[in-house]
CSV table of C-alpha atoms in Angstrom, one decimal:
chain,number,residue,atom,x,y,z
A,147,MET,CA,13.5,-2.7,16.9
A,148,LYS,CA,14.5,-5.6,19.1
A,149,ARG,CA,17.3,-7.6,17.5
A,150,ALA,CA,17.9,-11.3,17.7
A,151,SER,CA,19.6,-12.6,20.8
A,152,ALA,CA,22.6,-14.9,21.1
A,153,GLN,CA,20.2,-17.8,21.4
A,154,SER,CA,18.4,-17.2,18.1
A,155,ARG,CA,18.2,-19.4,15.0
A,156,VAL,CA,17.2,-18.3,11.5
A,157,LEU,CA,14.7,-20.8,10.3
A,158,GLY,CA,14.3,-19.3,6.8
A,159,THR,CA,14.6,-16.3,4.7
A,160,THR,CA,13.3,-15.5,1.2
A,161,GLY,CA,12.6,-12.6,-1.2
A,162,LEU,CA,9.2,-12.1,-2.6
A,163,ALA,CA,7.8,-10.0,-5.5
A,164,GLY,CA,5.3,-7.4,-4.6
A,165,VAL,CA,2.3,-9.3,-6.0
A,166,ARG,CA,-0.6,-11.0,-4.3
A,167,GLU,CA,0.6,-14.5,-5.2
A,168,SER,CA,3.6,-13.9,-2.9
A,169,VAL,CA,1.3,-14.1,0.1
A,170,SER,CA,0.5,-17.8,-0.7
A,171,HIS,CA,4.2,-18.5,-1.3
A,172,ALA,CA,5.1,-16.8,2.1
A,173,ARG,CA,2.6,-19.0,3.9
A,174,THR,CA,3.9,-22.1,2.3
A,175,GLU,CA,7.5,-21.3,3.2
A,176,VAL,CA,6.7,-20.5,6.8
A,177,ARG,CA,4.8,-23.8,7.2
A,178,ARG,CA,7.8,-25.6,5.6
A,179,TRP,CA,10.4,-23.9,7.8
A,180,LEU,CA,8.5,-24.5,11.0
A,181,GLY,CA,7.1,-27.9,10.2
A,182,GLU,CA,3.5,-29.1,10.6
A,183,SER,CA,4.1,-30.2,14.2
A,184,HIS,CA,5.5,-26.9,15.5
A,185,PRO,CA,3.2,-25.5,18.2
A,186,ALA,CA,3.1,-22.0,16.7
A,187,VAL,CA,2.8,-23.0,13.0
A,188,ASP,CA,-0.8,-21.9,12.5
A,189,ASP,CA,-0.4,-18.5,14.3
A,190,ALA,CA,2.9,-17.9,12.5
A,191,VAL,CA,1.4,-18.7,9.0
A,192,LEU,CA,-1.6,-16.3,9.7
A,193,ALA,CA,0.7,-13.5,11.0
A,194,THR,CA,2.9,-13.9,8.0
A,195,SER,CA,0.0,-13.7,5.6
A,196,GLU,CA,-1.2,-10.4,7.2
A,197,LEU,CA,2.3,-8.9,7.3
A,198,VAL,CA,3.1,-9.8,3.7
A,199,THR,CA,-0.3,-8.6,2.5
A,200,ASN,CA,0.2,-5.3,4.2
A,201,ALA,CA,3.7,-4.9,2.7
A,202,ILE,CA,2.3,-5.5,-0.8
A,203,ILE,CA,-0.7,-3.2,-0.4
A,204,HIS,CA,0.9,-0.3,1.6
A,205,SER,CA,4.5,-0.1,0.4
A,206,GLY,CA,3.6,0.2,-3.3
A,207,CYS,CA,6.5,-1.9,-4.2
A,208,GLY,CA,4.7,-3.6,-7.2
A,209,ALA,CA,5.7,-6.6,-9.2
A,210,ASP,CA,9.3,-5.4,-9.7
A,211,GLY,CA,9.7,-4.6,-6.0
A,212,TYR,CA,11.2,-6.7,-3.3
A,213,ILE,CA,9.8,-7.9,0.0
A,214,GLY,CA,12.0,-9.8,2.4
A,215,LEU,CA,10.7,-12.4,4.8
A,216,THR,CA,12.7,-13.8,7.6
A,217,VAL,CA,11.6,-16.2,10.4
A,218,ILE,CA,13.7,-16.6,13.5
A,219,GLU,CA,13.3,-18.8,16.5
A,220,GLN,CA,14.5,-17.1,19.7
A,221,ASP,CA,13.8,-17.2,23.4
A,222,GLY,CA,10.7,-19.4,23.1
A,223,ALA,CA,9.2,-17.4,20.3
A,224,ILE,CA,8.9,-17.3,16.6
A,225,ARG,CA,9.9,-13.9,15.2
A,226,ILE,CA,8.6,-13.0,11.8
A,227,GLU,CA,10.2,-10.0,10.0
A,228,VAL,CA,8.9,-8.5,6.8
A,229,ASN,CA,11.0,-5.9,5.0
A,230,ASP,CA,9.5,-3.7,2.3
A,231,PRO,CA,10.4,-0.4,0.5
A,232,GLY,CA,8.3,1.5,3.1
A,233,SER,CA,5.9,4.3,2.5
A,234,THR,CA,6.3,8.1,2.7
A,235,VAL,CA,2.5,8.6,3.3
A,236,SER,CA,1.7,6.1,6.0
A,237,ALA,CA,3.1,4.0,8.9
A,238,PRO,CA,1.9,0.7,10.2
A,239,GLU,CA,-1.0,1.2,12.6
A,240,VAL,CA,-3.6,-1.0,14.3
A,241,ARG,CA,-7.1,0.1,13.1
A,242,LYS,CA,-9.4,1.2,15.9
A,243,ASP,CA,-12.6,-0.5,14.4
A,244,PRO,CA,-12.3,-4.3,14.9
A,245,ASP,CA,-15.6,-4.7,12.9
A,246,ALA,CA,-14.3,-3.0,9.7
A,247,GLU,CA,-14.5,-5.1,6.6
A,248,SER,CA,-10.8,-4.4,5.8
A,249,GLY,CA,-7.7,-3.1,7.4
A,250,ARG,CA,-7.6,-5.5,10.3
A,251,GLY,CA,-4.3,-7.1,9.5
A,252,LEU,CA,-2.2,-5.5,12.3
A,253,LEU,CA,-5.1,-6.0,14.7
A,254,ILE,CA,-4.9,-9.8,14.0
A,255,VAL,CA,-1.1,-9.7,14.3
A,256,ARG,CA,-1.3,-7.8,17.6
A,257,GLU,CA,-3.8,-10.4,19.0
A,258,LEU,CA,-1.6,-13.4,17.8
A,259,SER,CA,1.7,-11.9,19.1
A,260,HIS,CA,3.2,-11.1,22.5
A,261,ASP,CA,5.0,-8.2,20.8
A,262,TRP,CA,5.2,-6.5,17.5
A,263,GLY,CA,6.5,-3.3,16.0
A,264,SER,CA,8.1,-1.6,13.0
A,265,CYS,CA,11.2,0.5,12.2
A,266,ASP,CA,12.5,2.4,9.3
A,267,ASP,CA,15.7,0.7,8.3
A,268,GLY,CA,17.4,3.9,6.9
A,269,PRO,CA,17.4,5.8,3.6
A,270,GLY,CA,16.8,3.5,0.7
A,271,LEU,CA,16.5,0.4,3.0
A,272,GLY,CA,12.8,0.5,3.6
A,273,ARG,CA,10.8,-0.6,6.6
A,274,THR,CA,10.7,-3.7,8.7
A,275,VAL,CA,7.5,-4.8,10.4
A,276,TRP,CA,7.9,-7.7,12.8
A,277,CYS,CA,6.0,-9.8,15.4
A,278,ALA,CA,7.0,-12.4,18.0
A,279,ILE,CA,4.7,-15.3,18.8
A,280,ARG,CA,5.5,-17.3,21.9
A,281,PHE,CA,5.1,-21.0,22.0
A,282,THR,CA,5.5,-23.9,24.5
A,283,PRO,CA,7.7,-26.6,23.0
A,284,SER,CA,6.0,-29.9,22.5
A,285,SER,CA,7.6,-33.3,22.5
A,286,ALA,CA,6.1,-33.9,19.0
A,287,SER,CA,7.9,-30.9,17.5
A,288,GLY,CA,10.9,-32.0,15.5
A,289,SER,CA,12.1,-28.5,14.7
A,290,LEU,CA,12.8,-27.4,18.2
A,291,SER,CA,16.1,-27.8,20.0
A,292,PRO,CA,16.6,-28.0,23.8
């Protein structure tokens, strides 16, 4: 997993319960952290929604479980990291059938991102799935620094 560079800035981090309502909460937080005028806000919100949904469905963490969400701005990109308990039966993969009715979350993330991946964080630490979405700073964006 690529780690944050020296020119990175954590925009926000939160813990989420392993329930569907957490997806909405995650989207709201990312939108708040980036701000409505950020050039990557819509793509970041959609990618977050897909990653958190996958964490809830595939990690089996349940309502008492914990999913971590961190958003970092680094090197002209927004990096979204979702940590969950992981799964012993499956690993994150992009489905081959883009016309399937379900299971397209990582396909969407792959298309929105210039890079994405996952790593096991170690025994008892779960798995982190991340993506990086490039953006071009706009003069209207108040959350960007030179």
